[in-house]
Amino acid sequence: MYDTAGPMLLARSVVGVLFLLCLGTGLLRRSRQNEVRRIWPEVVGEVIGERSVIGASNRRPVVRFTTRHGETVVAERRTGFAVVTPVIGKRVPVWYDPSDPQHFQVQVLALDRRGSISFVLAGILAALFGILLLS
Protein backbone atom coordinates (compact mmCIF):
# COMPACT_ATOMS: atom_id res chain seq x y z
CA MET A 1 0.00 0.00 0.00
CA TYR A 2 1.29 3.47 -0.92
CA ASP A 3 1.78 5.91 1.97
CA THR A 4 0.12 9.25 1.10
CA ALA A 5 1.02 11.02 4.35
CA GLY A 6 4.07 12.77 2.82
CA PRO A 7 2.39 14.11 -0.34
CA MET A 8 -0.75 15.15 1.59
CA LEU A 9 1.35 17.00 4.16
CA LEU A 10 3.16 18.80 1.34
CA ALA A 11 -0.12 19.66 -0.40
CA ARG A 12 -1.62 20.98 2.85
CA SER A 13 1.52 23.02 3.55
CA VAL A 14 1.58 24.57 0.07
CA VAL A 15 -2.14 25.43 0.15
CA GLY A 16 -1.78 26.80 3.69
CA VAL A 17 1.16 29.03 2.74
CA LEU A 18 -0.65 30.28 -0.38
CA PHE A 19 -3.72 31.02 1.75
CA LEU A 20 -1.65 33.08 4.19
CA LEU A 21 0.06 34.96 1.34
CA CYS A 22 -3.27 35.82 -0.31
CA LEU A 23 -4.81 36.89 2.97
CA GLY A 24 -1.76 38.99 3.89
CA THR A 25 -1.64 40.63 0.46
CA GLY A 26 -5.34 41.45 0.63
CA LEU A 27 -5.05 42.94 4.10
CA LEU A 28 -2.00 45.02 3.13
CA ARG A 29 -3.61 46.35 -0.06
CA ARG A 30 -6.88 47.14 1.74
CA SER A 31 -4.98 48.92 4.53
CA ARG A 32 -3.08 51.08 2.02
CA GLN A 33 -6.29 51.91 0.15
CA ASN A 34 -8.10 52.83 3.36
CA GLU A 35 -5.21 55.12 4.32
CA VAL A 36 -5.42 56.94 0.97
CA ARG A 37 -9.18 57.23 1.27
CA ARG A 38 -8.82 58.66 4.78
CA ILE A 39 -6.34 61.34 3.64
CA TRP A 40 -7.58 62.32 0.15
CA PRO A 41 -10.77 64.36 -0.29
CA GLU A 42 -13.87 62.44 -1.40
CA VAL A 43 -16.26 63.79 -4.03
CA VAL A 44 -18.99 62.29 -6.17
CA GLY A 45 -18.09 61.59 -9.77
CA GLU A 46 -19.87 60.14 -12.76
CA VAL A 47 -18.79 57.42 -15.17
CA ILE A 48 -19.08 59.14 -18.57
CA GLY A 49 -17.47 56.55 -20.80
CA GLU A 50 -15.43 53.39 -21.08
CA ARG A 51 -12.17 52.51 -22.79
CA SER A 52 -11.42 49.00 -24.00
CA VAL A 53 -8.59 47.12 -22.40
CA ILE A 54 -6.28 45.74 -25.09
CA GLY A 55 -7.01 42.13 -25.97
CA ALA A 56 -10.09 41.80 -23.75
CA SER A 57 -13.77 42.58 -23.72
CA ASN A 58 -13.35 44.36 -20.39
CA ARG A 59 -13.49 48.13 -20.22
CA ARG A 60 -12.02 50.73 -17.90
CA PRO A 61 -14.33 53.51 -16.77
CA VAL A 62 -13.71 57.14 -17.70
CA VAL A 63 -14.79 59.30 -14.79
CA ARG A 64 -15.64 62.99 -14.54
CA PHE A 65 -15.54 64.73 -11.18
CA THR A 66 -15.10 68.20 -9.80
CA THR A 67 -12.49 68.84 -7.11
CA ARG A 68 -13.32 70.83 -4.02
CA HIS A 69 -11.51 73.76 -5.68
CA GLY A 70 -13.84 73.67 -8.70
CA GLU A 71 -11.48 71.97 -11.17
CA THR A 72 -13.27 69.50 -13.46
CA VAL A 73 -11.26 66.34 -14.10
CA VAL A 74 -11.96 63.74 -16.77
CA ALA A 75 -9.71 60.71 -16.55
CA GLU A 76 -9.59 56.98 -17.13
CA ARG A 77 -9.16 54.77 -14.12
CA ARG A 78 -5.90 52.90 -14.58
CA THR A 79 -6.00 50.57 -11.57
CA GLY A 80 -8.51 48.17 -10.10
CA PHE A 81 -11.00 45.95 -11.88
CA ALA A 82 -11.76 46.37 -15.52
CA VAL A 83 -15.55 46.29 -15.72
CA VAL A 84 -17.62 43.90 -17.78
CA THR A 85 -21.04 45.42 -17.10
CA PRO A 86 -22.17 48.79 -18.42
CA VAL A 87 -21.65 51.51 -15.83
CA ILE A 88 -21.96 54.68 -17.93
CA GLY A 89 -24.03 57.25 -16.08
CA LYS A 90 -23.37 55.70 -12.68
CA ARG A 91 -22.53 58.14 -9.88
CA VAL A 92 -19.53 56.90 -7.92
CA PRO A 93 -17.36 57.96 -4.97
CA VAL A 94 -13.99 59.40 -6.03
CA TRP A 95 -10.94 60.05 -3.84
CA TYR A 96 -8.29 62.27 -5.44
CA ASP A 97 -4.81 63.54 -4.70
CA PRO A 98 -5.20 67.31 -4.07
CA SER A 99 -1.76 67.99 -5.56
CA ASP A 100 -2.57 65.97 -8.73
CA PRO A 101 -6.29 65.28 -9.25
CA GLN A 102 -5.50 63.03 -12.24
CA HIS A 103 -4.27 60.59 -9.59
CA PHE A 104 -7.47 59.25 -8.07
CA GLN A 105 -9.30 56.19 -6.80
CA VAL A 106 -12.86 55.36 -7.66
CA GLN A 107 -15.20 52.61 -6.51
CA VAL A 108 -17.35 51.61 -9.47
CA LEU A 109 -18.52 48.19 -8.25
CA ALA A 110 -19.08 46.82 -4.75
CA LEU A 111 -16.13 44.42 -5.17
CA ASP A 112 -14.00 47.20 -6.58
CA ARG A 113 -11.68 47.47 -3.63
CA ARG A 114 -8.01 46.71 -3.51
CA GLY A 115 -7.34 43.33 -2.03
CA SER A 116 -10.73 41.90 -3.01
CA ILE A 117 -9.25 39.42 -5.48
CA SER A 118 -6.75 38.32 -2.84
CA PHE A 119 -9.60 37.71 -0.39
CA VAL A 120 -11.52 35.67 -2.97
CA LEU A 121 -8.41 33.57 -3.66
CA ALA A 122 -7.83 33.17 0.08
CA GLY A 123 -11.39 31.87 0.46
CA ILE A 124 -10.91 29.36 -2.34
CA LEU A 125 -7.62 28.20 -0.83
CA ALA A 126 -9.22 27.91 2.61
CA ALA A 127 -11.91 25.67 1.14
CA LEU A 128 -9.25 23.58 -0.63
CA PHE A 129 -7.28 23.37 2.61
CA GLY A 130 -10.40 22.13 4.41
CA ILE A 131 -10.94 19.48 1.74
CA LEU A 132 -7.33 18.37 2.06
CA LEU A 133 -7.65 18.14 5.83
CA LEU A 134 -10.68 15.89 5.52
CA SER A 135 -8.95 13.62 2.98
mmCIF file with all atom_site columns, C-alpha atoms in Angstrom:
data_model
loop_
_atom_site.group_PDB
_atom_site.id
_atom_site.type_symbol
_atom_site.label_atom_id
_atom_site.label_alt_id
_atom_site.label_comp_id
_atom_site.label_asym_id
_atom_site.label_entity_id
_atom_site.label_seq_id
_atom_site.pdbx_PDB_ins_code
_atom_site.Cartn_x
_atom_site.Cartn_y
_atom_site.Cartn_z
_atom_site.occupancy
_atom_site.B_iso_or_equiv
_atom_site.pdbx_formal_charge
_atom_site.auth_seq_id
_atom_site.auth_comp_id
_atom_site.auth_asym_id
_atom_site.auth_atom_id
_atom_site.pdbx_PDB_model_num
ATOM 1   C CA . MET A 1 1   ? 0.000   0.000  0.000   1.00 0.00 ? 1   MET A CA 1
ATOM 2   C CA . TYR A 1 2   ? 1.286   3.472  -0.924  1.00 0.00 ? 2   TYR A CA 1
ATOM 3   C CA . ASP A 1 3   ? 1.784   5.908  1.973   1.00 0.00 ? 3   ASP A CA 1
ATOM 4   C CA . THR A 1 4   ? 0.121   9.252  1.098   1.00 0.00 ? 4   THR A CA 1
ATOM 5   C CA . ALA A 1 5   ? 1.022   11.019 4.348   1.00 0.00 ? 5   ALA A CA 1
ATOM 6   C CA . GLY A 1 6   ? 4.065   12.768 2.823   1.00 0.00 ? 6   GLY A CA 1
ATOM 7   C CA . PRO A 1 7   ? 2.391   14.106 -0.341  1.00 0.00 ? 7   PRO A CA 1
ATOM 8   C CA . MET A 1 8   ? -0.748  15.147 1.594   1.00 0.00 ? 8   MET A CA 1
ATOM 9   C CA . LEU A 1 9   ? 1.348   16.999 4.158   1.00 0.00 ? 9   LEU A CA 1
ATOM 10  C CA . LEU A 1 10  ? 3.165   18.796 1.336   1.00 0.00 ? 10  LEU A CA 1
ATOM 11  C CA . ALA A 1 11  ? -0.122  19.664 -0.400  1.00 0.00 ? 11  ALA A CA 1
ATOM 12  C CA . ARG A 1 12  ? -1.617  20.981 2.850   1.00 0.00 ? 12  ARG A CA 1
ATOM 13  C CA . SER A 1 13  ? 1.522   23.015 3.545   1.00 0.00 ? 13  SER A CA 1
ATOM 14  C CA . VAL A 1 14  ? 1.576   24.570 0.065   1.00 0.00 ? 14  VAL A CA 1
ATOM 15  C CA . VAL A 1 15  ? -2.136  25.432 0.155   1.00 0.00 ? 15  VAL A CA 1
ATOM 16  C CA . GLY A 1 16  ? -1.777  26.798 3.695   1.00 0.00 ? 16  GLY A CA 1
ATOM 17  C CA . VAL A 1 17  ? 1.159   29.029 2.743   1.00 0.00 ? 17  VAL A CA 1
ATOM 18  C CA . LEU A 1 18  ? -0.648  30.280 -0.378  1.00 0.00 ? 18  LEU A CA 1
ATOM 19  C CA . PHE A 1 19  ? -3.722  31.020 1.751   1.00 0.00 ? 19  PHE A CA 1
ATOM 20  C CA . LEU A 1 20  ? -1.650  33.077 4.194   1.00 0.00 ? 20  LEU A CA 1
ATOM 21  C CA . LEU A 1 21  ? 0.058   34.960 1.344   1.00 0.00 ? 21  LEU A CA 1
ATOM 22  C CA . CYS A 1 22  ? -3.269  35.818 -0.311  1.00 0.00 ? 22  CYS A CA 1
ATOM 23  C CA . LEU A 1 23  ? -4.813  36.892 2.970   1.00 0.00 ? 23  LEU A CA 1
ATOM 24  C CA . GLY A 1 24  ? -1.764  38.989 3.891   1.00 0.00 ? 24  GLY A CA 1
ATOM 25  C CA . THR A 1 25  ? -1.641  40.627 0.457   1.00 0.00 ? 25  THR A CA 1
ATOM 26  C CA . GLY A 1 26  ? -5.341  41.447 0.627   1.00 0.00 ? 26  GLY A CA 1
ATOM 27  C CA . LEU A 1 27  ? -5.051  42.940 4.095   1.00 0.00 ? 27  LEU A CA 1
ATOM 28  C CA . LEU A 1 28  ? -1.999  45.017 3.126   1.00 0.00 ? 28  LEU A CA 1
ATOM 29  C CA . ARG A 1 29  ? -3.613  46.354 -0.056  1.00 0.00 ? 29  ARG A CA 1
ATOM 30  C CA . ARG A 1 30  ? -6.876  47.140 1.743   1.00 0.00 ? 30  ARG A CA 1
ATOM 31  C CA . SER A 1 31  ? -4.976  48.917 4.526   1.00 0.00 ? 31  SER A CA 1
ATOM 32  C CA . ARG A 1 32  ? -3.081  51.083 2.018   1.00 0.00 ? 32  ARG A CA 1
ATOM 33  C CA . GLN A 1 33  ? -6.290  51.911 0.154   1.00 0.00 ? 33  GLN A CA 1
ATOM 34  C CA . ASN A 1 34  ? -8.095  52.832 3.357   1.00 0.00 ? 34  ASN A CA 1
ATOM 35  C CA . GLU A 1 35  ? -5.213  55.122 4.317   1.00 0.00 ? 35  GLU A CA 1
ATOM 36  C CA . VAL A 1 36  ? -5.423  56.941 0.969   1.00 0.00 ? 36  VAL A CA 1
ATOM 37  C CA . ARG A 1 37  ? -9.184  57.229 1.274   1.00 0.00 ? 37  ARG A CA 1
ATOM 38  C CA . ARG A 1 38  ? -8.817  58.657 4.775   1.00 0.00 ? 38  ARG A CA 1
ATOM 39  C CA . ILE A 1 39  ? -6.335  61.344 3.640   1.00 0.00 ? 39  ILE A CA 1
ATOM 40  C CA . TRP A 1 40  ? -7.581  62.315 0.151   1.00 0.00 ? 40  TRP A CA 1
ATOM 41  C CA . PRO A 1 41  ? -10.770 64.361 -0.293  1.00 0.00 ? 41  PRO A CA 1
ATOM 42  C CA . GLU A 1 42  ? -13.873 62.442 -1.396  1.00 0.00 ? 42  GLU A CA 1
ATOM 43  C CA . VAL A 1 43  ? -16.260 63.794 -4.027  1.00 0.00 ? 43  VAL A CA 1
ATOM 44  C CA . VAL A 1 44  ? -18.991 62.288 -6.171  1.00 0.00 ? 44  VAL A CA 1
ATOM 45  C CA . GLY A 1 45  ? -18.091 61.594 -9.774  1.00 0.00 ? 45  GLY A CA 1
ATOM 46  C CA . GLU A 1 46  ? -19.871 60.138 -12.764 1.00 0.00 ? 46  GLU A CA 1
ATOM 47  C CA . VAL A 1 47  ? -18.791 57.424 -15.175 1.00 0.00 ? 47  VAL A CA 1
ATOM 48  C CA . ILE A 1 48  ? -19.082 59.142 -18.572 1.00 0.00 ? 48  ILE A CA 1
ATOM 49  C CA . GLY A 1 49  ? -17.471 56.550 -20.797 1.00 0.00 ? 49  GLY A CA 1
ATOM 50  C CA . GLU A 1 50  ? -15.426 53.393 -21.079 1.00 0.00 ? 50  GLU A CA 1
ATOM 51  C CA . ARG A 1 51  ? -12.166 52.511 -22.791 1.00 0.00 ? 51  ARG A CA 1
ATOM 52  C CA . SER A 1 52  ? -11.424 49.003 -24.003 1.00 0.00 ? 52  SER A CA 1
ATOM 53  C CA . VAL A 1 53  ? -8.591  47.120 -22.399 1.00 0.00 ? 53  VAL A CA 1
ATOM 54  C CA . ILE A 1 54  ? -6.279  45.741 -25.087 1.00 0.00 ? 54  ILE A CA 1
ATOM 55  C CA . GLY A 1 55  ? -7.013  42.132 -25.966 1.00 0.00 ? 55  GLY A CA 1
ATOM 56  C CA . ALA A 1 56  ? -10.095 41.804 -23.755 1.00 0.00 ? 56  ALA A CA 1
ATOM 57  C CA . SER A 1 57  ? -13.774 42.576 -23.725 1.00 0.00 ? 57  SER A CA 1
ATOM 58  C CA . ASN A 1 58  ? -13.350 44.363 -20.388 1.00 0.00 ? 58  ASN A CA 1
ATOM 59  C CA . ARG A 1 59  ? -13.487 48.131 -20.216 1.00 0.00 ? 59  ARG A CA 1
ATOM 60  C CA . ARG A 1 60  ? -12.024 50.735 -17.898 1.00 0.00 ? 60  ARG A CA 1
ATOM 61  C CA . PRO A 1 61  ? -14.332 53.513 -16.770 1.00 0.00 ? 61  PRO A CA 1
ATOM 62  C CA . VAL A 1 62  ? -13.713 57.136 -17.696 1.00 0.00 ? 62  VAL A CA 1
ATOM 63  C CA . VAL A 1 63  ? -14.785 59.302 -14.785 1.00 0.00 ? 63  VAL A CA 1
ATOM 64  C CA . ARG A 1 64  ? -15.644 62.990 -14.537 1.00 0.00 ? 64  ARG A CA 1
ATOM 65  C CA . PHE A 1 65  ? -15.544 64.727 -11.183 1.00 0.00 ? 65  PHE A CA 1
ATOM 66  C CA . THR A 1 66  ? -15.095 68.204 -9.799  1.00 0.00 ? 66  THR A CA 1
ATOM 67  C CA . THR A 1 67  ? -12.491 68.836 -7.110  1.00 0.00 ? 67  THR A CA 1
ATOM 68  C CA . ARG A 1 68  ? -13.318 70.835 -4.022  1.00 0.00 ? 68  ARG A CA 1
ATOM 69  C CA . HIS A 1 69  ? -11.506 73.758 -5.682  1.00 0.00 ? 69  HIS A CA 1
ATOM 70  C CA . GLY A 1 70  ? -13.836 73.669 -8.695  1.00 0.00 ? 70  GLY A CA 1
ATOM 71  C CA . GLU A 1 71  ? -11.481 71.968 -11.172 1.00 0.00 ? 71  GLU A CA 1
ATOM 72  C CA . THR A 1 72  ? -13.265 69.501 -13.463 1.00 0.00 ? 72  THR A CA 1
ATOM 73  C CA . VAL A 1 73  ? -11.262 66.344 -14.101 1.00 0.00 ? 73  VAL A CA 1
ATOM 74  C CA . VAL A 1 74  ? -11.963 63.737 -16.770 1.00 0.00 ? 74  VAL A CA 1
ATOM 75  C CA . ALA A 1 75  ? -9.708  60.705 -16.545 1.00 0.00 ? 75  ALA A CA 1
ATOM 76  C CA . GLU A 1 76  ? -9.591  56.983 -17.130 1.00 0.00 ? 76  GLU A CA 1
ATOM 77  C CA . ARG A 1 77  ? -9.161  54.772 -14.119 1.00 0.00 ? 77  ARG A CA 1
ATOM 78  C CA . ARG A 1 78  ? -5.903  52.905 -14.575 1.00 0.00 ? 78  ARG A CA 1
ATOM 79  C CA . THR A 1 79  ? -5.999  50.569 -11.570 1.00 0.00 ? 79  THR A CA 1
ATOM 80  C CA . GLY A 1 80  ? -8.506  48.173 -10.103 1.00 0.00 ? 80  GLY A CA 1
ATOM 81  C CA . PHE A 1 81  ? -10.998 45.954 -11.876 1.00 0.00 ? 81  PHE A CA 1
ATOM 82  C CA . ALA A 1 82  ? -11.761 46.368 -15.522 1.00 0.00 ? 82  ALA A CA 1
ATOM 83  C CA . VAL A 1 83  ? -15.545 46.292 -15.719 1.00 0.00 ? 83  VAL A CA 1
ATOM 84  C CA . VAL A 1 84  ? -17.620 43.902 -17.776 1.00 0.00 ? 84  VAL A CA 1
ATOM 85  C CA . THR A 1 85  ? -21.039 45.416 -17.097 1.00 0.00 ? 85  THR A CA 1
ATOM 86  C CA . PRO A 1 86  ? -22.169 48.787 -18.418 1.00 0.00 ? 86  PRO A CA 1
ATOM 87  C CA . VAL A 1 87  ? -21.647 51.511 -15.833 1.00 0.00 ? 87  VAL A CA 1
ATOM 88  C CA . ILE A 1 88  ? -21.959 54.676 -17.930 1.00 0.00 ? 88  ILE A CA 1
ATOM 89  C CA . GLY A 1 89  ? -24.035 57.248 -16.081 1.00 0.00 ? 89  GLY A CA 1
ATOM 90  C CA . LYS A 1 90  ? -23.367 55.696 -12.680 1.00 0.00 ? 90  LYS A CA 1
ATOM 91  C CA . ARG A 1 91  ? -22.531 58.137 -9.882  1.00 0.00 ? 91  ARG A CA 1
ATOM 92  C CA . VAL A 1 92  ? -19.527 56.902 -7.921  1.00 0.00 ? 92  VAL A CA 1
ATOM 93  C CA . PRO A 1 93  ? -17.360 57.958 -4.974  1.00 0.00 ? 93  PRO A CA 1
ATOM 94  C CA . VAL A 1 94  ? -13.987 59.398 -6.027  1.00 0.00 ? 94  VAL A CA 1
ATOM 95  C CA . TRP A 1 95  ? -10.944 60.046 -3.842  1.00 0.00 ? 95  TRP A CA 1
ATOM 96  C CA . TYR A 1 96  ? -8.295  62.266 -5.442  1.00 0.00 ? 96  TYR A CA 1
ATOM 97  C CA . ASP A 1 97  ? -4.812  63.541 -4.699  1.00 0.00 ? 97  ASP A CA 1
ATOM 98  C CA . PRO A 1 98  ? -5.196  67.307 -4.072  1.00 0.00 ? 98  PRO A CA 1
ATOM 99  C CA . SER A 1 99  ? -1.765  67.992 -5.564  1.00 0.00 ? 99  SER A CA 1
ATOM 100 C CA . ASP A 1 100 ? -2.568  65.974 -8.733  1.00 0.00 ? 100 ASP A CA 1
ATOM 101 C CA . PRO A 1 101 ? -6.291  65.276 -9.248  1.00 0.00 ? 101 PRO A CA 1
ATOM 102 C CA . GLN A 1 102 ? -5.499  63.027 -12.240 1.00 0.00 ? 102 GLN A CA 1
ATOM 103 C CA . HIS A 1 103 ? -4.275  60.589 -9.592  1.00 0.00 ? 103 HIS A CA 1
ATOM 104 C CA . PHE A 1 104 ? -7.474  59.248 -8.065  1.00 0.00 ? 104 PHE A CA 1
ATOM 105 C CA . GLN A 1 105 ? -9.296  56.189 -6.804  1.00 0.00 ? 105 GLN A CA 1
ATOM 106 C CA . VAL A 1 106 ? -12.864 55.357 -7.660  1.00 0.00 ? 106 VAL A CA 1
ATOM 107 C CA . GLN A 1 107 ? -15.203 52.610 -6.507  1.00 0.00 ? 107 GLN A CA 1
ATOM 108 C CA . VAL A 1 108 ? -17.352 51.607 -9.474  1.00 0.00 ? 108 VAL A CA 1
ATOM 109 C CA . LEU A 1 109 ? -18.523 48.194 -8.245  1.00 0.00 ? 109 LEU A CA 1
ATOM 110 C CA . ALA A 1 110 ? -19.079 46.819 -4.747  1.00 0.00 ? 110 ALA A CA 1
ATOM 111 C CA . LEU A 1 111 ? -16.134 44.420 -5.168  1.00 0.00 ? 111 LEU A CA 1
ATOM 112 C CA . ASP A 1 112 ? -14.002 47.205 -6.575  1.00 0.00 ? 112 ASP A CA 1
ATOM 113 C CA . ARG A 1 113 ? -11.678 47.473 -3.629  1.00 0.00 ? 113 ARG A CA 1
ATOM 114 C CA . ARG A 1 114 ? -8.011  46.706 -3.507  1.00 0.00 ? 114 ARG A CA 1
ATOM 115 C CA . GLY A 1 115 ? -7.337  43.332 -2.030  1.00 0.00 ? 115 GLY A CA 1
ATOM 116 C CA . SER A 1 116 ? -10.731 41.904 -3.009  1.00 0.00 ? 116 SER A CA 1
ATOM 117 C CA . ILE A 1 117 ? -9.246  39.420 -5.476  1.00 0.00 ? 117 ILE A CA 1
ATOM 118 C CA . SER A 1 118 ? -6.750  38.318 -2.838  1.00 0.00 ? 118 SER A CA 1
ATOM 119 C CA . PHE A 1 119 ? -9.596  37.707 -0.395  1.00 0.00 ? 119 PHE A CA 1
ATOM 120 C CA . VAL A 1 120 ? -11.515 35.672 -2.971  1.00 0.00 ? 120 VAL A CA 1
ATOM 121 C CA . LEU A 1 121 ? -8.412  33.567 -3.656  1.00 0.00 ? 121 LEU A CA 1
ATOM 122 C CA . ALA A 1 122 ? -7.829  33.166 0.081   1.00 0.00 ? 122 ALA A CA 1
ATOM 123 C CA . GLY A 1 123 ? -11.392 31.872 0.455   1.00 0.00 ? 123 GLY A CA 1
ATOM 124 C CA . ILE A 1 124 ? -10.909 29.362 -2.343  1.00 0.00 ? 124 ILE A CA 1
ATOM 125 C CA . LEU A 1 125 ? -7.621  28.205 -0.835  1.00 0.00 ? 125 LEU A CA 1
ATOM 126 C CA . ALA A 1 126 ? -9.218  27.912 2.611   1.00 0.00 ? 126 ALA A CA 1
ATOM 127 C CA . ALA A 1 127 ? -11.913 25.672 1.136   1.00 0.00 ? 127 ALA A CA 1
ATOM 128 C CA . LEU A 1 128 ? -9.254  23.584 -0.630  1.00 0.00 ? 128 LEU A CA 1
ATOM 129 C CA . PHE A 1 129 ? -7.284  23.366 2.612   1.00 0.00 ? 129 PHE A CA 1
ATOM 130 C CA . GLY A 1 130 ? -10.401 22.130 4.406   1.00 0.00 ? 130 GLY A CA 1
ATOM 131 C CA . ILE A 1 131 ? -10.937 19.475 1.737   1.00 0.00 ? 131 ILE A CA 1
ATOM 132 C CA . LEU A 1 132 ? -7.326  18.366 2.055   1.00 0.00 ? 132 LEU A CA 1
ATOM 133 C CA . LEU A 1 133 ? -7.647  18.137 5.827   1.00 0.00 ? 133 LEU A CA 1
ATOM 134 C CA . LEU A 1 134 ? -10.678 15.886 5.520   1.00 0.00 ? 134 LEU A CA 1
ATOM 135 C CA . SER A 1 135 ? -8.954  13.617 2.983   1.00 0.00 ? 135 SER A CA 1
#
